[in-house]
Coordinates of N, CA, C and O in Angstrom, one line a residue:
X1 N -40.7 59.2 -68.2 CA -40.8 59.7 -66.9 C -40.2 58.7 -65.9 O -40.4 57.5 -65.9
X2 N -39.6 59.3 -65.1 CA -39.0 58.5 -63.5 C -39.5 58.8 -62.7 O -39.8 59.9 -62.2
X3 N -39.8 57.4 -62.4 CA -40.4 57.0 -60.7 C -39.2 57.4 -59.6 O -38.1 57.0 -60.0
X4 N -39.2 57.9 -58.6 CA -38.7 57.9 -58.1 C -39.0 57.1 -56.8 O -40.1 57.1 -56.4
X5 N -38.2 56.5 -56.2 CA -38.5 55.1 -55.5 C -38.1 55.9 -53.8 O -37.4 56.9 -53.9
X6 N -38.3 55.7 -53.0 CA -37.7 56.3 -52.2 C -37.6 54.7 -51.0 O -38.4 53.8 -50.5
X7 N -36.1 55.0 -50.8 CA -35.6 54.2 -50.0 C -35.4 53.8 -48.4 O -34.7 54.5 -47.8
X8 N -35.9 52.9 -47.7 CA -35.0 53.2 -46.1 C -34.6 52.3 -45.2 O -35.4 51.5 -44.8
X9 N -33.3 52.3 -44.8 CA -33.0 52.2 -44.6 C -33.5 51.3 -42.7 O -34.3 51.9 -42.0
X10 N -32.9 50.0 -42.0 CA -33.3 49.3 -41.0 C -33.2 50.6 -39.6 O -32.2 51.1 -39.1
X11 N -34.1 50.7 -39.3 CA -33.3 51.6 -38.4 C -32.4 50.7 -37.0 O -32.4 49.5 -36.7
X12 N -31.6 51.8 -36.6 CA -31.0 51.2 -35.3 C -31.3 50.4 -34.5 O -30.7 49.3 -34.4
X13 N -32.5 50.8 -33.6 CA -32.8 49.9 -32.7 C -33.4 48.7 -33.3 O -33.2 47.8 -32.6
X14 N -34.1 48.3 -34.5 CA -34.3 47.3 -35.0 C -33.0 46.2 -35.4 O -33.0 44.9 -35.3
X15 N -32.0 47.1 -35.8 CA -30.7 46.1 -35.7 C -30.5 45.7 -34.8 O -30.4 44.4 -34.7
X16 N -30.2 46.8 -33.7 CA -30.3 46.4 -32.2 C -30.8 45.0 -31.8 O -30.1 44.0 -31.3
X17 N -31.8 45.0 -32.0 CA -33.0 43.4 -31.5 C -32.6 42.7 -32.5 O -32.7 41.5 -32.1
X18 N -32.0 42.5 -33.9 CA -31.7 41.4 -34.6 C -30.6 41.0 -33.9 O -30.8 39.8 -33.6
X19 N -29.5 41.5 -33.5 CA -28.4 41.0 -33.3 C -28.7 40.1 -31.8 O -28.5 38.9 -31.4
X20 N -29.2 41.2 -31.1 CA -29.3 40.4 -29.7 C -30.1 38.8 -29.7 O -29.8 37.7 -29.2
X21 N -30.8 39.2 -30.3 CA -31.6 38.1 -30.9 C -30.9 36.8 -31.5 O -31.2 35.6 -31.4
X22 N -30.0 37.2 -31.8 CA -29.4 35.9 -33.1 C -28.3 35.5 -31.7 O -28.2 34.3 -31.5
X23 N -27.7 36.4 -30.7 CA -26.5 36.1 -30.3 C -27.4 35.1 -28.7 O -26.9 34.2 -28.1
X24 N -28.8 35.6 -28.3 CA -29.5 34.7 -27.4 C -29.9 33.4 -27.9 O -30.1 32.4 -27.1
X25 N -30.1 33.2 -29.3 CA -30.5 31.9 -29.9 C -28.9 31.0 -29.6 O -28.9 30.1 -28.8
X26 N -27.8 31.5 -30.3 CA -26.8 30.9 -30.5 C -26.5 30.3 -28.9 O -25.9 29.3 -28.8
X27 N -26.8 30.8 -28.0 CA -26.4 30.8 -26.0 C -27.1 30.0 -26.3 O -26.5 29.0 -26.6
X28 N -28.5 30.0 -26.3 CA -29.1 28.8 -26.1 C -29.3 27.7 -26.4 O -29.8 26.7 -25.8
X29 N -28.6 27.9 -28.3 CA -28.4 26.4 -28.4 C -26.8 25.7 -27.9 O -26.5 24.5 -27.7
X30 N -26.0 26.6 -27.7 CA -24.8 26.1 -26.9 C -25.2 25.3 -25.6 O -25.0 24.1 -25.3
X31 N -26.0 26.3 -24.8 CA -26.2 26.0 -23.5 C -27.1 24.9 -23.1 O -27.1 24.4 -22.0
X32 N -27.6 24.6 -23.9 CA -28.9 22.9 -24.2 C -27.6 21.8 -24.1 O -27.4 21.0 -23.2
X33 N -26.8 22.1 -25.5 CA -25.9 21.4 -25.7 C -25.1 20.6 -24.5 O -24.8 19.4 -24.4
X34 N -24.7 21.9 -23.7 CA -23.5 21.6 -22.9 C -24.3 20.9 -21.4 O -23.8 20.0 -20.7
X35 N -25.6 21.4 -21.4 CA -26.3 20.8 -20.2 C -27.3 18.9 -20.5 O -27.8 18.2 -19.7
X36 N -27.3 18.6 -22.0 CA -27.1 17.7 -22.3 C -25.7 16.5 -22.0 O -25.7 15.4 -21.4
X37 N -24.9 17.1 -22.6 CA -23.3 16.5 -22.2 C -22.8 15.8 -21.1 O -22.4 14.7 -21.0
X38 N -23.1 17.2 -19.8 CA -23.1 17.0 -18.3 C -24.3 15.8 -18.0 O -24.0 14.7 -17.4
X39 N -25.4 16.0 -18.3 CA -26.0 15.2 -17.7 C -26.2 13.9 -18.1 O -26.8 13.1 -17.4
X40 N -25.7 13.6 -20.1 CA -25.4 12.1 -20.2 C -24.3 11.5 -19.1 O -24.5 10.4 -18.6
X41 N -23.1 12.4 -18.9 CA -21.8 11.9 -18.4 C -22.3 12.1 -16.3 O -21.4 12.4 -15.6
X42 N -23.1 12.0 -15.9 CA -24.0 12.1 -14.6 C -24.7 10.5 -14.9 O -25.0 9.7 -14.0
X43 N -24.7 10.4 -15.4 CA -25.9 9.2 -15.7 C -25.1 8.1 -16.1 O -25.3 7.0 -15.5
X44 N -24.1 8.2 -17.0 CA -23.1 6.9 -17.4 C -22.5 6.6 -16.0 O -22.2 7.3 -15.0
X45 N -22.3 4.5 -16.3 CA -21.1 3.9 -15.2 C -19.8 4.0 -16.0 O -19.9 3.7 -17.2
X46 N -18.6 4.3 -15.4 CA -17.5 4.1 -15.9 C -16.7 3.8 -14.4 O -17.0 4.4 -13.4
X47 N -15.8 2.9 -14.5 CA -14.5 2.9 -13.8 C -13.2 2.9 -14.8 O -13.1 2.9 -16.1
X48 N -12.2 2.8 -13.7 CA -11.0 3.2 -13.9 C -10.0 2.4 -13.3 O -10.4 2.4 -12.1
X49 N -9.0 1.7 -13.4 CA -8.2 0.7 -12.7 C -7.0 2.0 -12.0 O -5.9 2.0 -12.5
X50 N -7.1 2.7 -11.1 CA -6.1 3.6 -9.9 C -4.8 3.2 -10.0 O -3.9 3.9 -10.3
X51 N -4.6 1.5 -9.6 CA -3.2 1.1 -9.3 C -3.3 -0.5 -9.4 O -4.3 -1.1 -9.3
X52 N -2.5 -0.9 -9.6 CA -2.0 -2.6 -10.1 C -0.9 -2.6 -9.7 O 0.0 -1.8 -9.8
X53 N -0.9 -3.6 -9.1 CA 1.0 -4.3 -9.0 C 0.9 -5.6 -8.8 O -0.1 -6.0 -8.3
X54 N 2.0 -6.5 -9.0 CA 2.2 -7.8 -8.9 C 3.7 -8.1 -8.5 O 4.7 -7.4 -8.6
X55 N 3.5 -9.3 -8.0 CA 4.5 -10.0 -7.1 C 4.5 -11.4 -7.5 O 4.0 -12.3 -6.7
X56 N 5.3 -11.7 -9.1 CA 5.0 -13.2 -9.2 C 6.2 -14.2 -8.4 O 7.3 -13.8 -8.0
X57 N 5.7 -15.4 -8.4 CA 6.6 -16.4 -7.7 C 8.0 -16.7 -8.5 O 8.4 -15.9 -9.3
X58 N 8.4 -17.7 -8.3 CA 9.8 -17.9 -8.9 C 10.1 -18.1 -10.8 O 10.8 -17.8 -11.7
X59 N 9.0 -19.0 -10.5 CA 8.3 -19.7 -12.4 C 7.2 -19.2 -12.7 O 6.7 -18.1 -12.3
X60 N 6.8 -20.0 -13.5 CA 5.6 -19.7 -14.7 C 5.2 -20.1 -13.7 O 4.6 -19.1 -13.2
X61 N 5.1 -21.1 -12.9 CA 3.8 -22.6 -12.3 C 4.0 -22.0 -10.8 O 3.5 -22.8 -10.0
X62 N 4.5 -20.8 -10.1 CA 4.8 -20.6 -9.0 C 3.6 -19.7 -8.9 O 3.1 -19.0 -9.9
X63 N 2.9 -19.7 -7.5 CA 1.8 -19.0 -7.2 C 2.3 -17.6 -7.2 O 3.5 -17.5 -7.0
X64 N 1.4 -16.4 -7.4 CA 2.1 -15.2 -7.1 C 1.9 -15.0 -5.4 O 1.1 -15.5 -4.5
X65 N 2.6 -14.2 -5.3 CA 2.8 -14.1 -3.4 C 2.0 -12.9 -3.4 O 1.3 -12.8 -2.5
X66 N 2.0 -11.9 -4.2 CA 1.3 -10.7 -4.2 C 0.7 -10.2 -5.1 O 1.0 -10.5 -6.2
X67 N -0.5 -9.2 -4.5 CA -1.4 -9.0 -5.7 C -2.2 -7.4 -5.3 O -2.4 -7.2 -4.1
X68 N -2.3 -7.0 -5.8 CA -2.7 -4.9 -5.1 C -3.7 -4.4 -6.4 O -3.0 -4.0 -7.3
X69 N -4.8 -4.4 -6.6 CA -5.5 -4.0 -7.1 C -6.5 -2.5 -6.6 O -7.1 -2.6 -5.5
X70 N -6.7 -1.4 -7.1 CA -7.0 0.0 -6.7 C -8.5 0.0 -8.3 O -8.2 -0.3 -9.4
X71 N -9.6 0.3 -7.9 CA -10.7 0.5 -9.1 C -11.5 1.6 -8.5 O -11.7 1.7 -7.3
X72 N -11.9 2.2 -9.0 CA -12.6 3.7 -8.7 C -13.8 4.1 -9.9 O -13.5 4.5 -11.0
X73 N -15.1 3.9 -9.5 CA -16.2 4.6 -10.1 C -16.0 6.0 -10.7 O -16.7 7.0 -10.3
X74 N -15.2 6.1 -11.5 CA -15.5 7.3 -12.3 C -16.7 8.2 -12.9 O -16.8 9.3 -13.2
X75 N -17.5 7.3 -12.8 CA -18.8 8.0 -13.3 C -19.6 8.5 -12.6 O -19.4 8.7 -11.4
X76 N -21.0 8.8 -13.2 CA -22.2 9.7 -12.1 C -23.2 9.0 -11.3 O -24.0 9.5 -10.5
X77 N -22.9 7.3 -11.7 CA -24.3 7.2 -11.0 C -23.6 5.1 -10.2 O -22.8 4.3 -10.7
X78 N -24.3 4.9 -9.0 CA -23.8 3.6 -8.4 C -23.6 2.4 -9.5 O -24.3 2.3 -10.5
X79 N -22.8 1.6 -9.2 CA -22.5 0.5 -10.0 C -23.1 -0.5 -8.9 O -22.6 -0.5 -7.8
X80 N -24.2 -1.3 -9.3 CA -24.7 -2.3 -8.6 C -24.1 -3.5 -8.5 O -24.1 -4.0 -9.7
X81 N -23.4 -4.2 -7.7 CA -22.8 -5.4 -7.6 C -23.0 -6.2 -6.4 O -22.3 -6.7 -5.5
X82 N -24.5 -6.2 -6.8 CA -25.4 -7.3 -5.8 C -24.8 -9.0 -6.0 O -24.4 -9.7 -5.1
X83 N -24.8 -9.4 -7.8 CA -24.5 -10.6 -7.6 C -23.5 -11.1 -7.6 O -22.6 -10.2 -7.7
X84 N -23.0 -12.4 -7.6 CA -21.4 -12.6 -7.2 C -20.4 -12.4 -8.8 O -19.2 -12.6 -8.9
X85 N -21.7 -12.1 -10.1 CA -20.5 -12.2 -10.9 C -20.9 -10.6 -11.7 O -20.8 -10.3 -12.8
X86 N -21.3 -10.0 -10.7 CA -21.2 -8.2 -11.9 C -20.6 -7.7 -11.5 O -20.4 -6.8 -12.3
X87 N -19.6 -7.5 -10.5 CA -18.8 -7.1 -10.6 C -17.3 -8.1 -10.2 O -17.1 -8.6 -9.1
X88 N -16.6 -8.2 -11.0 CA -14.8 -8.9 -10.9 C -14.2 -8.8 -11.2 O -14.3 -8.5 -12.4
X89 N -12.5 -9.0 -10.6 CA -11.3 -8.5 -11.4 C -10.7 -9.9 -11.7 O -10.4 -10.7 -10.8
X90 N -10.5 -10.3 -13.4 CA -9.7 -10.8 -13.9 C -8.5 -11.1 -14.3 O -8.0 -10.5 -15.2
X91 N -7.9 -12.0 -13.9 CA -5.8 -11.7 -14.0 C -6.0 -12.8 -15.8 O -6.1 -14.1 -15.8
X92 N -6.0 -12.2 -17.0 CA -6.2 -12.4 -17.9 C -4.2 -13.4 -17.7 O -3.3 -13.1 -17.0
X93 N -4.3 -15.0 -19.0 CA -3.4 -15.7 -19.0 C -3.1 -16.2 -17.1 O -2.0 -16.0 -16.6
X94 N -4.2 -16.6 -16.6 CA -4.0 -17.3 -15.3 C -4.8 -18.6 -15.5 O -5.9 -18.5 -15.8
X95 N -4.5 -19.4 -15.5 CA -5.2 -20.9 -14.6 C -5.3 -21.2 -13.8 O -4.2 -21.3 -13.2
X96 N -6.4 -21.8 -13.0 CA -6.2 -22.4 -11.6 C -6.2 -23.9 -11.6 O -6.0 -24.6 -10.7
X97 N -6.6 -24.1 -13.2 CA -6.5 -25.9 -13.0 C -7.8 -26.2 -12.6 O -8.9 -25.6 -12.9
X98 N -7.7 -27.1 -11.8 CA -9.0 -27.9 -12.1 C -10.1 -27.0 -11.1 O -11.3 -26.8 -11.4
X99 N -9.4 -26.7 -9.8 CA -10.4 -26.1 -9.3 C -9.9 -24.5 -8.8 O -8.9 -24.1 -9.3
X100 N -10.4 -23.9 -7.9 CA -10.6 -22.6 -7.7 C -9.2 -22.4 -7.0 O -8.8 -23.4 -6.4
X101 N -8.2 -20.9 -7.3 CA -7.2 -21.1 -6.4 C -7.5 -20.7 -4.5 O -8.3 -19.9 -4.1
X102 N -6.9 -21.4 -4.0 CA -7.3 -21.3 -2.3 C -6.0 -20.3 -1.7 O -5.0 -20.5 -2.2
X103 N -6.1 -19.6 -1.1 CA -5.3 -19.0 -0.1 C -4.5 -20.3 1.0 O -5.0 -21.1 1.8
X104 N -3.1 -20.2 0.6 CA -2.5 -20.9 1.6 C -1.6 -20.4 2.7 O -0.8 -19.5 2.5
X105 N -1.7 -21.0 3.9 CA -1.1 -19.7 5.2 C 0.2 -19.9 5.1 O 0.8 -21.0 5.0
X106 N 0.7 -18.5 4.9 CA 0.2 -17.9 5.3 C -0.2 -16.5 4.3 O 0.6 -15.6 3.9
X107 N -1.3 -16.5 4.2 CA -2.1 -15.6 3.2 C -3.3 -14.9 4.0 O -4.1 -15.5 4.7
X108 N -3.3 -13.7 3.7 CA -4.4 -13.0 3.7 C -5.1 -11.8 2.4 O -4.5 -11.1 1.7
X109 N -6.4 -12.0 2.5 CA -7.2 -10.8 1.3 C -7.4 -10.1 2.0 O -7.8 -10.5 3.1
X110 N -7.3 -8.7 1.7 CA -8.1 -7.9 2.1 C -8.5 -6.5 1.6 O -7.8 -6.0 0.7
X111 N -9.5 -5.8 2.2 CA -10.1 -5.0 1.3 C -10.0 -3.3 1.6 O -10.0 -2.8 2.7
X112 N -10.0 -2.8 0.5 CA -10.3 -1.3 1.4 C -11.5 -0.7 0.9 O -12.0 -1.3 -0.1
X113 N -12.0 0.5 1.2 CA -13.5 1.0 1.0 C -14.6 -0.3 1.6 O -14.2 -1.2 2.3
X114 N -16.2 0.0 0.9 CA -17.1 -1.1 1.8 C -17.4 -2.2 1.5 O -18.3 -2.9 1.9
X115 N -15.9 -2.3 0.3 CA -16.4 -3.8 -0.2 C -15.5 -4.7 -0.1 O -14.3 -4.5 0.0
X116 N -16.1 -6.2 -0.1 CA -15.3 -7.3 0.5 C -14.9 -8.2 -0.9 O -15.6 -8.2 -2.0
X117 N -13.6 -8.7 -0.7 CA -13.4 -9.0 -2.4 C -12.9 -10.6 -1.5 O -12.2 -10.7 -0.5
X118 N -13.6 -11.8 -2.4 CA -13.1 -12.7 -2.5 C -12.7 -13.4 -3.5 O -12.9 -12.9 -4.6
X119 N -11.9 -14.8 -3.5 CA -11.7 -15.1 -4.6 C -12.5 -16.0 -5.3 O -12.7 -16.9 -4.5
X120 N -13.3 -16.2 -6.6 CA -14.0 -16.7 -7.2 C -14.2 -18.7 -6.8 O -13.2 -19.3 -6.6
X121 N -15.3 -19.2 -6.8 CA -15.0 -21.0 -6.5 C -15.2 -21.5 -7.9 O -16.0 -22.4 -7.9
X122 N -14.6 -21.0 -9.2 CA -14.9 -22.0 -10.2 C -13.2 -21.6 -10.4 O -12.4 -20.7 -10.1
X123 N -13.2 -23.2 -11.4 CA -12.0 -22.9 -12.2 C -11.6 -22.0 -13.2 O -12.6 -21.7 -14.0
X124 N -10.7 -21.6 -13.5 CA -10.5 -20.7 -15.3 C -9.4 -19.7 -14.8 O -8.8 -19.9 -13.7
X125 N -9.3 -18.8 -15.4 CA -8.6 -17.3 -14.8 C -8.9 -17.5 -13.4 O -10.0 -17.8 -12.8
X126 N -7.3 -17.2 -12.9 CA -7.8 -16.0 -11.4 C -8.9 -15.0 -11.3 O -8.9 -13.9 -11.8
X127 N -10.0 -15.3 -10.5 CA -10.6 -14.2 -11.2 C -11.2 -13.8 -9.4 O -11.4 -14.9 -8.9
X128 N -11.4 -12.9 -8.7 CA -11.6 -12.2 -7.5 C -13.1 -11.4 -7.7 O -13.1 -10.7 -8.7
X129 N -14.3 -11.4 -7.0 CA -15.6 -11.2 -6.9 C -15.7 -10.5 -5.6 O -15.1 -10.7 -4.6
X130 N -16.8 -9.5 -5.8 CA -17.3 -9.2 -4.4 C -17.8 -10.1 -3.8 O -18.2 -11.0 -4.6
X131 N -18.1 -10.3 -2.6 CA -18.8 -11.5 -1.5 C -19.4 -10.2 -0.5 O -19.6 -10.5 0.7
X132 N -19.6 -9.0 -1.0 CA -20.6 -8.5 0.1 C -21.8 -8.7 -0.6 O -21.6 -9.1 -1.7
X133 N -22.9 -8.6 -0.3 CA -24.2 -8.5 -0.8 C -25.2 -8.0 0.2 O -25.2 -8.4 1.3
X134 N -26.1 -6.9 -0.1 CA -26.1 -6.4 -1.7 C -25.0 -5.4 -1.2 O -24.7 -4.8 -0.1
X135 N -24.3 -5.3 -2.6 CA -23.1 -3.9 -2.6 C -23.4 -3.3 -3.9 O -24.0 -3.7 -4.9
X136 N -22.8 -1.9 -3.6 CA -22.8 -1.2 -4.4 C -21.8 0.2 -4.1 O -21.7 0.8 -3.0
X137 N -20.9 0.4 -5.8 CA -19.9 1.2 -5.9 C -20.2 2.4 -5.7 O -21.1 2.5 -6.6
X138 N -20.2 3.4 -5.2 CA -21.1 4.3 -5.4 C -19.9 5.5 -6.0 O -18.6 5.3 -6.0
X139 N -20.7 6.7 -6.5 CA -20.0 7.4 -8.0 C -18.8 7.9 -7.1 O -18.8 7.8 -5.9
X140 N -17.8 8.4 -7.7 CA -16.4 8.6 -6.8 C -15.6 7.5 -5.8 O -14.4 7.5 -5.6
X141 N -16.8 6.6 -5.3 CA -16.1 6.1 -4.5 C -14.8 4.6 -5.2 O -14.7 4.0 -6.3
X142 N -14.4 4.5 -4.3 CA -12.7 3.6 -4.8 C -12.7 2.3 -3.9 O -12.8 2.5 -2.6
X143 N -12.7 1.4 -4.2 CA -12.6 -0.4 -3.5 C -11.1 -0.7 -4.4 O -10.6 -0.1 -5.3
X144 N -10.6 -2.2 -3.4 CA -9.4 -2.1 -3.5 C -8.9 -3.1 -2.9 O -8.7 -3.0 -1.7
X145 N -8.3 -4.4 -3.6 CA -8.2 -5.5 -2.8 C -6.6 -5.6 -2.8 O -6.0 -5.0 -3.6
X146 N -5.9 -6.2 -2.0 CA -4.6 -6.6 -1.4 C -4.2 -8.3 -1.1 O -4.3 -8.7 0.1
X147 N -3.8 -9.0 -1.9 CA -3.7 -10.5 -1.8 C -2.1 -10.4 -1.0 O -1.1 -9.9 -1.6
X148 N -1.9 -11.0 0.1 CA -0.6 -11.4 0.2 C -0.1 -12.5 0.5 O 0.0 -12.8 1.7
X149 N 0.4 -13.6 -0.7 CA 0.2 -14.7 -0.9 C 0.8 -15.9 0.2 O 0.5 -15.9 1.4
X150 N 1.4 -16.5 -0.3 CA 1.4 -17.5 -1.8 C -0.1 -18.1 -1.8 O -0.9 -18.3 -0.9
X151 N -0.4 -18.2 -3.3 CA -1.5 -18.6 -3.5 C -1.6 -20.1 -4.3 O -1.1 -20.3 -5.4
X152 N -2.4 -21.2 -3.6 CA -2.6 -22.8 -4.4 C -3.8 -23.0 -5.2 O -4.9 -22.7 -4.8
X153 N -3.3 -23.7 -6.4 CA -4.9 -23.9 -7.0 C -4.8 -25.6 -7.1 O -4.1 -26.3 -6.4
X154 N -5.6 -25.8 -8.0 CA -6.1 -27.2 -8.3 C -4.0 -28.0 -9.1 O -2.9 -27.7 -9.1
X155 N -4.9 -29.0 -9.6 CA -3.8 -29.7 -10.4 C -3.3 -29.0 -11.6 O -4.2 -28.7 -12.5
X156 N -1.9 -28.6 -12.0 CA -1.4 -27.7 -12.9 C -1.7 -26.7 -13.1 O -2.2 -26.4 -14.1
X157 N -1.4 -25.6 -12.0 CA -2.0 -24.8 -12.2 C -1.2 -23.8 -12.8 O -0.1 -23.9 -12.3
X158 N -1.4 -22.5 -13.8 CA -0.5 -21.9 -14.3 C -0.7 -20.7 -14.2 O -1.8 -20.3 -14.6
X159 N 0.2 -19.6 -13.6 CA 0.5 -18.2 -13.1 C 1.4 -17.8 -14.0 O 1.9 -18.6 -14.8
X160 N 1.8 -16.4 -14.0 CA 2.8 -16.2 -14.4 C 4.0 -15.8 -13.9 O 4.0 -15.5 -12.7
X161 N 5.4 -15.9 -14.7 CA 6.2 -16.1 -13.9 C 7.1 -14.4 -13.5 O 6.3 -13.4 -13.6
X162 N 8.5 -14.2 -13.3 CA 8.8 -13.0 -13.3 C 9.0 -11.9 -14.7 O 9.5 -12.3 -15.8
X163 N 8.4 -10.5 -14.5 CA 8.6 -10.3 -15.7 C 8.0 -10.5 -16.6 O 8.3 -10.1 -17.8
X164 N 6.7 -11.2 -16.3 CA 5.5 -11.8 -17.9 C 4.5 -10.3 -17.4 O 4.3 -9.8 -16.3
X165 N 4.1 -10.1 -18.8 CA 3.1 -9.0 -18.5 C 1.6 -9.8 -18.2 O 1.2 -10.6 -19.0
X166 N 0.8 -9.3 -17.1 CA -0.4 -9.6 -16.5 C -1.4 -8.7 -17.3 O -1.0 -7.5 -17.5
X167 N -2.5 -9.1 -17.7 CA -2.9 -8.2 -18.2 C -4.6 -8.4 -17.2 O -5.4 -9.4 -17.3
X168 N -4.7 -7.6 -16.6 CA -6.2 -7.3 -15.7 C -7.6 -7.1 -16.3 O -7.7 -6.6 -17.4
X169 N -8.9 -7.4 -15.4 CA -9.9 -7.1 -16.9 C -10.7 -6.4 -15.9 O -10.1 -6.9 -15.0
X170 N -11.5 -5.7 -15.5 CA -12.2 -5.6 -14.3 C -13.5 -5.3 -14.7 O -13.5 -4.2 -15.0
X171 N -14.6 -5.8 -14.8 CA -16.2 -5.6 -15.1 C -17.0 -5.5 -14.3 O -17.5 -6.5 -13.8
X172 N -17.5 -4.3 -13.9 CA -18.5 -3.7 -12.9 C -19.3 -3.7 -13.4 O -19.2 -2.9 -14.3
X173 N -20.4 -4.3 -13.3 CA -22.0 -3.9 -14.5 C -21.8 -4.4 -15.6 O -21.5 -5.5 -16.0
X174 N -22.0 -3.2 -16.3 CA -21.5 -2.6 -17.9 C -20.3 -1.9 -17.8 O -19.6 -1.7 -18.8
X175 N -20.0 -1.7 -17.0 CA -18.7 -0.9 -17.0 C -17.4 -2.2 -17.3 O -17.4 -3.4 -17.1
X176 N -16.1 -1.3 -17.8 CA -15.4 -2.3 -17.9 C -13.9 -1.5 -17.6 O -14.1 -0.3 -17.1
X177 N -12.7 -1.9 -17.8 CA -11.2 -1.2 -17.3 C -10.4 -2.3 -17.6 O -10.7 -3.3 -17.1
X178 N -9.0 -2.3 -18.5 CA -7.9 -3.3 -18.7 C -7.2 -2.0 -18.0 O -7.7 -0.9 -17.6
X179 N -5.7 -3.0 -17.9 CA -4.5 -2.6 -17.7 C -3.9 -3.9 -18.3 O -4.5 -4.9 -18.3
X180 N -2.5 -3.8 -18.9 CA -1.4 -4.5 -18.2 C -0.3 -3.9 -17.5 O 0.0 -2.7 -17.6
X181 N 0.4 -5.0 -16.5 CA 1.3 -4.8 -15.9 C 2.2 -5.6 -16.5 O 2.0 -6.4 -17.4
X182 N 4.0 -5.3 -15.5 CA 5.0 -6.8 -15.4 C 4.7 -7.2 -14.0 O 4.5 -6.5 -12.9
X183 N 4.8 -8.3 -14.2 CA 4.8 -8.8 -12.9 C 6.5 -8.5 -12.2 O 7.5 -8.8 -12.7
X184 N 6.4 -8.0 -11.2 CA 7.6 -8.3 -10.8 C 8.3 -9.8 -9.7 O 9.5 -9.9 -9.4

């Protein structure tokens, strides 16, 4: 004897609700995703080095006469550079010799956006510091220093000469940015 089984089939509108169903899950795990993403990258510091150029002196041991630095907060949230060493731009293969290089006249620094950049008082690298306090980068915004030299340091002091590539370091916070240039 046969059983006869009788069969049936999902109806329509029950498909209906599975599919919508599976394609609102999938949106919403996209949509978590993507609103995660945005708001790690809202939350990170990042800069960016804009523009560099150099103007070295005659030799290796010749001060550079010019110097044009451009850095811009790329990221979502302020870069605090209250103290004199979180935020600075580094001229990587510079010496000042024994002591800090000084501005000789006729020289001026100067700055663009709200921040004031001076040059560092220890010896090692060239290295340029904010001197506002408290400062702070804020997200989008762009600072930007302008050296136009000649610049003197301590005893032996070593620059680069025409032509050597400069290589820049810039450290905001945690944030950081290279370039190299040539000097011209």
């Amino acid at each position: 004897m046969k059983i006869a089984r009788r069969r049936t089939a999902i109806s329509q509108s029950l498909d209906l609700f599975i599919i919508i169903a599976a394609v609102l899950g999938v949106g919403g795990v996209v949509t978590a995703s993507i609103y995660n993403l945005v708001s790690s990258a809202t939350t990170n510091s990042s800069i960016s080095i804009v523009s560099a150029s150099f103007k070295a002196g005659s030799g290796s041991t010749s001060s550079p006469v010019a110097i044009s630095i451009s850095v811009k907060n790329s990221g979502g949230s302020p870069i605090d550079c209250s103290s004199t060493t979180s935020c600075e731009v580094i001229l990587a293969g510079t010496s000042t010799g024994s002591t800090a290089a000084t501005c000789t006249l006729p020289c001026t620094l100067t700055s663009g956006g709200d921040l004031i950049w001076g040059l560092a008082s220890t010896s090692g690298p060239l290295t340029f510091v904010l001197t506002t306090a408290p400062a702070d980068l804020q997200s989008g915004a762009q600072t930007s220093l302008v050296l136009s030299g000649p610049l003197a340091a301590g005893t032996s002091p070593t620059f680069w000469g025409p032509g050597a590539p400069v290589t820049v370091n810039v450290l905001f916070g945690s944030a950081s940015a290279q370039v190299t240039v040539i000097s011209g």
